[in-house]
Coordinates of C-alpha atoms in Angstrom, one line a residue:
M1 CA 23.9 4.5 2.9
L2 CA 24.0 5.0 6.7
T3 CA 21.7 8.0 6.4
M4 CA 19.2 5.9 4.5
F5 CA 19.4 3.1 7.0
L6 CA 18.8 5.6 9.9
K7 CA 15.7 7.0 8.1
V8 CA 14.2 3.6 7.7
A9 CA 15.0 2.7 11.3
S10 CA 13.4 5.8 12.7
I11 CA 10.2 5.0 10.8
F12 CA 10.0 1.5 12.2
C13 CA 10.7 2.8 15.7
M14 CA 7.3 4.5 15.4
V15 CA 5.8 1.0 14.7
A16 CA 7.4 -0.2 18.0
V17 CA 5.8 2.8 19.8
G18 CA 2.4 1.7 18.6
F19 CA 3.1 -2.0 19.5
I20 CA 4.2 -1.1 23.0
A21 CA 1.3 1.3 23.5
N22 CA -1.1 -1.4 22.5
K23 CA 0.5 -4.0 24.8
K24 CA 0.4 -1.5 27.7
N25 CA -3.2 -0.7 26.9
I26 CA -2.3 2.9 26.4
L27 CA -3.7 2.6 22.8
P28 CA -6.1 -0.4 22.8
M29 CA -7.4 -1.8 19.5
E30 CA -10.5 0.4 19.9
A31 CA -8.3 3.4 19.4
N32 CA -7.5 2.3 15.9
K33 CA -10.9 3.2 14.6
Y34 CA -10.4 6.8 15.5
L35 CA -6.8 7.0 14.3
V36 CA -7.7 5.4 11.0
N37 CA -10.6 7.9 10.6
L38 CA -8.1 10.7 11.3
L39 CA -5.7 9.4 8.7
L40 CA -8.3 8.7 6.0
T41 CA -10.4 11.9 6.4
I42 CA -7.9 14.6 7.5
T43 CA -4.1 14.0 7.5
T44 CA -3.7 11.9 4.4
P45 CA -5.9 14.1 2.2
C46 CA -3.9 17.1 3.4
M47 CA -0.7 15.2 2.6
I48 CA -1.9 14.4 -0.9
I49 CA -3.0 18.0 -1.7
G50 CA 0.2 19.5 -0.2
S51 CA 2.4 17.2 -2.2
M52 CA 0.6 17.7 -5.5
A53 CA 0.4 21.5 -5.0
S54 CA 4.1 21.6 -4.3
N55 CA 4.9 20.0 -7.7
T56 CA 5.2 21.6 -11.1
L57 CA 4.0 19.8 -14.2
T58 CA 6.8 19.2 -16.5
P59 CA 7.4 16.8 -19.4
D60 CA 9.4 14.6 -17.1
T61 CA 6.6 14.6 -14.4
L62 CA 4.0 13.8 -17.1
R63 CA 6.1 10.9 -18.4
Q64 CA 6.7 9.5 -14.9
T65 CA 3.0 9.8 -14.1
M66 CA 2.0 7.8 -17.2
E67 CA 4.6 5.2 -16.4
V68 CA 3.3 4.7 -12.9
I69 CA -0.4 4.5 -14.0
V70 CA 0.2 2.0 -16.8
G71 CA 2.7 0.0 -14.8
S72 CA 0.5 -0.2 -11.7
L73 CA -2.5 -1.4 -13.8
L74 CA -0.4 -4.1 -15.4
Y75 CA 1.0 -5.1 -11.9
F76 CA -2.4 -5.7 -10.5
I77 CA -3.8 -7.4 -13.6
I78 CA -0.8 -9.7 -14.1
G79 CA -0.4 -10.1 -10.3
A80 CA -4.0 -11.4 -10.1
F81 CA -3.2 -14.2 -12.6
I82 CA 0.1 -15.0 -10.9
S83 CA -1.6 -15.4 -7.6
L84 CA -4.2 -17.7 -9.1
G85 CA -1.5 -19.9 -10.5
L86 CA 0.5 -19.9 -7.3
T87 CA -2.5 -20.8 -5.1
K88 CA -3.3 -23.7 -7.4
L89 CA 0.2 -24.9 -7.1
M90 CA -0.1 -24.6 -3.3
R91 CA -3.3 -26.6 -3.4
C92 CA -5.1 -24.1 -1.3
P93 CA -8.7 -25.1 -0.3
M94 CA -11.3 -23.4 -2.6
E95 CA -12.9 -21.6 0.3
N96 CA -9.7 -19.7 1.2
R97 CA -8.1 -19.5 -2.3
G98 CA -9.5 -16.1 -3.1
V99 CA -8.4 -14.6 0.2
L100 CA -4.9 -16.0 -0.3
M101 CA -4.8 -14.6 -3.8
V102 CA -5.5 -11.1 -2.4
I103 CA -2.8 -11.6 0.3
I104 CA -0.3 -12.3 -2.5
T105 CA -1.4 -9.4 -4.7
A106 CA -2.5 -6.5 -2.5
V107 CA -0.1 -3.8 -1.3
N108 CA -0.3 -1.2 1.5
T109 CA 0.9 1.9 -0.3
G110 CA -1.6 4.1 1.6
F111 CA -1.1 3.7 5.3
M112 CA 2.6 2.6 5.0
G113 CA 3.5 3.6 1.5
F114 CA 2.7 7.3 1.8
P115 CA 4.7 8.1 5.0
I116 CA 7.6 5.8 4.2
T117 CA 8.0 7.0 0.7
K118 CA 7.8 10.7 1.7
S119 CA 10.3 10.2 4.5
I120 CA 12.9 8.2 2.6
F121 CA 12.6 9.4 -1.0
G122 CA 11.1 12.9 -0.6
D123 CA 8.1 14.8 -2.1
D124 CA 8.8 14.0 -5.8
M125 CA 8.6 10.2 -5.2
F126 CA 5.7 10.6 -2.8
F127 CA 3.8 12.4 -5.6
L128 CA 4.2 9.3 -7.8
M129 CA 3.2 7.0 -4.9
V130 CA 0.0 9.0 -4.7
I131 CA -0.6 8.2 -8.4
E132 CA 0.0 4.5 -7.8
N133 CA -2.4 4.6 -4.9
Q134 CA -5.3 5.7 -7.1
I135 CA -4.8 2.6 -9.2
L136 CA -4.6 0.6 -6.0
T137 CA -8.0 1.9 -5.0
I138 CA -9.4 0.5 -8.3
Y139 CA -7.7 -2.8 -7.5
L140 CA -9.0 -3.0 -3.9
Y141 CA -12.6 -2.4 -4.7
F142 CA -12.9 -4.1 -8.1
I143 CA -10.2 -6.6 -8.9
S144 CA -9.7 -7.9 -5.4
V145 CA -13.5 -8.5 -5.1
I146 CA -13.3 -10.7 -8.2
Q147 CA -10.3 -12.6 -6.7
M148 CA -12.1 -13.1 -3.3
N149 CA -15.1 -14.5 -5.1
Y150 CA -13.1 -16.9 -7.3
G151 CA -15.0 -20.1 -7.6
Y152 CA -18.2 -18.5 -6.3
K153 CA -21.1 -16.9 -8.3
K154 CA -21.3 -13.3 -7.3
G155 CA -23.4 -10.5 -8.6
G156 CA -22.9 -6.8 -8.0
S157 CA -24.3 -3.5 -9.1
L158 CA -22.3 -0.6 -10.6
K159 CA -23.2 1.5 -7.5
S160 CA -21.7 -1.1 -5.1
I161 CA -18.5 -0.9 -7.1
V162 CA -18.3 2.9 -7.5
K163 CA -19.3 3.9 -4.0
P164 CA -16.1 2.7 -2.2
L165 CA -14.1 4.7 -4.7
C166 CA -15.7 7.9 -3.4
N167 CA -13.7 8.8 -0.4
M168 CA -11.7 11.8 1.0
C169 CA -8.3 10.5 -0.3
T170 CA -9.7 10.1 -3.9
L171 CA -11.3 13.6 -3.6
A172 CA -7.9 15.0 -2.4
A173 CA -6.2 13.4 -5.4
V174 CA -8.8 14.9 -7.8
I175 CA -8.3 18.3 -6.2
G176 CA -4.5 17.8 -6.5
F177 CA -4.7 16.9 -10.2
I178 CA -6.8 20.1 -10.8
I179 CA -4.2 22.2 -9.0
L180 CA -1.3 20.5 -10.8
F181 CA -2.6 20.4 -14.3
G182 CA -4.4 23.7 -13.9
G183 CA -1.2 25.4 -12.8
V184 CA -2.9 26.7 -9.7
Q185 CA -0.6 28.4 -7.1
L186 CA -1.9 28.0 -3.6
P187 CA -1.2 30.9 -1.2
P188 CA 1.9 30.1 1.0
V189 CA -0.3 30.0 4.2
A190 CA -2.6 27.4 2.6
L191 CA 0.3 25.3 1.4
D192 CA 1.9 25.4 4.8
F193 CA -1.4 24.4 6.4
F194 CA -1.8 21.3 4.2
N195 CA 1.8 20.3 4.6
T196 CA 1.8 20.7 8.4
I197 CA -1.4 18.7 8.9
G198 CA -0.2 16.1 6.3
D199 CA 3.1 15.6 8.2
A200 CA 1.1 14.0 11.0
T201 CA 0.4 11.1 8.7
I202 CA 3.8 9.6 9.1
P203 CA 3.8 9.0 12.9
V204 CA 0.1 8.3 13.2
S205 CA 0.1 5.7 10.4
M206 CA 3.1 3.9 11.8
I207 CA 1.6 3.8 15.2
V208 CA -1.6 2.3 13.7
V209 CA 0.5 -0.5 12.1
G210 CA 2.1 -1.1 15.6
I211 CA -1.3 -1.3 17.2
Q212 CA -2.5 -3.9 14.6
L213 CA 0.6 -6.0 15.2
G214 CA 0.2 -5.8 18.9
N215 CA -3.4 -7.1 18.6
S216 CA -2.4 -10.1 16.4
N217 CA -2.2 -13.7 17.6
L218 CA 1.2 -14.4 16.0
K219 CA 1.4 -17.9 17.7
K220 CA -1.8 -19.0 15.8
I221 CA -0.6 -17.4 12.6
I222 CA 2.7 -19.2 12.3
K223 CA 1.0 -22.6 12.4
N224 CA -0.6 -21.9 9.0
G225 CA 1.9 -23.0 6.4
Q226 CA -0.1 -21.8 3.3
L227 CA -0.6 -18.3 4.9
I228 CA 3.1 -18.0 5.7
L229 CA 4.0 -19.0 2.1
A230 CA 1.5 -16.5 0.6
S231 CA 2.8 -13.8 2.9
L232 CA 6.4 -14.4 1.9
I233 CA 5.4 -14.3 -1.8
N234 CA 3.8 -10.9 -1.2
V235 CA 6.8 -9.2 0.3
T236 CA 9.6 -11.0 -1.6
L237 CA 8.6 -12.8 -4.9
M238 CA 6.2 -10.1 -6.1
P239 CA 8.6 -7.1 -5.8
F240 CA 11.4 -9.3 -7.3
L241 CA 9.3 -10.2 -10.3
T242 CA 8.3 -6.5 -10.7
F243 CA 12.0 -5.6 -10.6
L244 CA 12.8 -8.1 -13.3
A245 CA 9.9 -6.8 -15.4
V246 CA 10.7 -3.0 -15.2
H247 CA 14.5 -2.8 -14.7
W248 CA 15.3 -3.5 -18.4
L249 CA 12.5 -1.3 -19.8
P250 CA 13.1 2.2 -21.2
L251 CA 11.5 3.8 -18.2
T252 CA 12.6 6.7 -16.0
N253 CA 14.5 5.8 -12.8
A254 CA 11.7 7.4 -10.8
G255 CA 9.1 5.2 -12.5
K256 CA 11.1 2.1 -11.9
L257 CA 11.7 3.0 -8.3
I258 CA 8.0 3.6 -7.5
L259 CA 6.7 0.5 -9.3
V260 CA 9.2 -1.8 -7.5
F261 CA 8.9 -0.1 -4.1
A262 CA 5.1 -0.2 -4.2
A263 CA 5.2 -3.9 -4.9
A264 CA 7.4 -4.4 -1.8
F265 CA 4.7 -3.2 0.7
P266 CA 2.6 -5.7 2.7
C267 CA -1.0 -6.5 2.2
A268 CA -3.4 -3.6 2.5
V269 CA -5.4 -3.2 5.7
V270 CA -8.6 -2.4 3.9
T271 CA -8.8 -5.9 2.4
V272 CA -10.0 -7.2 5.8
A273 CA -13.1 -5.0 5.4
V274 CA -13.6 -6.0 1.8
A275 CA -13.4 -9.7 2.8
S276 CA -15.9 -9.2 5.6
K277 CA -18.3 -7.4 3.2
E278 CA -18.0 -10.2 0.6
G279 CA -18.6 -12.9 3.2
R280 CA -15.2 -14.4 2.9
N281 CA -12.7 -15.5 5.5
A282 CA -12.0 -12.1 7.1
D283 CA -10.0 -13.6 10.0
L284 CA -7.6 -15.2 7.5
M285 CA -7.4 -11.9 5.7
A286 CA -6.5 -10.1 8.9
E287 CA -3.8 -12.7 9.7
G288 CA -2.4 -12.2 6.2
V289 CA -2.2 -8.4 6.8
A290 CA -0.5 -8.9 10.1
L291 CA 2.0 -11.5 8.8
T292 CA 3.0 -9.6 5.7
T293 CA 3.4 -6.4 7.8
L294 CA 5.6 -8.3 10.2
F295 CA 7.8 -9.7 7.4
S296 CA 8.0 -6.2 5.8
M297 CA 9.8 -4.9 8.8
A298 CA 12.8 -6.8 7.5
T299 CA 12.2 -6.7 3.7
L300 CA 11.2 -3.0 3.3
P301 CA 14.5 -1.6 4.6
I302 CA 16.4 -3.9 2.2
A303 CA 14.2 -2.8 -0.7
A304 CA 14.7 0.8 0.1
L305 CA 18.5 0.5 0.3
L306 CA 18.7 -1.5 -2.9
L307 CA 16.4 0.9 -4.8
T308 CA 18.3 3.9 -3.6
H309 CA 21.6 2.4 -4.8
L310 CA 20.1 1.5 -8.2
Y311 CA 17.9 4.5 -9.1
C312 CA 18.9 7.5 -7.0

């Protein structure tokens, strides 16, 4: 238990490094653009390929993969309906209801999920988190757009939906699947290259989170009661409901762990860009990302410790 706590603490110390670096203007907000590009186009794709190339396809791996795919799809579909009901109960104004629905439903299993899962639970669980993240991509660029435009008439072409799905992380996942299901053995030097570059994802992504928190106006955020409630629902109620849903099912422990742990992560950063593109309240979306991330500093370690006790 102490070892697990120290692992979690060391990861969040990296967030503190980013926060302090931002406050001291060593890494201003402008630096995030380049760090995020580094993550999305180089280190994270290498991390994905390295993880999937290090795994061997077995009946257990295939079963766990299918559990995560189906479970993640159900999470986002059911979660969207839950968020709709909750925002109605909260009597959120129509112009912000869609954004608050996304704040409740979305999860950051990319920037935060990949490095934290790999560091705490190892490569096997990280592989399953990569699978979950592909379903998250569909949610972010399809279901969340429907949520944000709730109450508004919105048209969209197939191209506008498919284009955001075409990125380096998705390409890396496709390559990884080909390697995994094709039984391809990468040369040791190539595998070492991907794993070494991919390992940079952990510190860089946590520093990015710290920079984002350092640039947030927390005094303004804490005055918005509906935002606080939606953020708390994101990091507490949603993972708890997911746990209640999967714990009693005949799933593997690995499948249960990933589905619940994925639900425990804060709102995804990319939702801010989606809100801006859709002409919705991107400022409120950014505040939701910051607040859920801040809350997750307390809730994620607890979730990791409990899941380790239950499923490892």
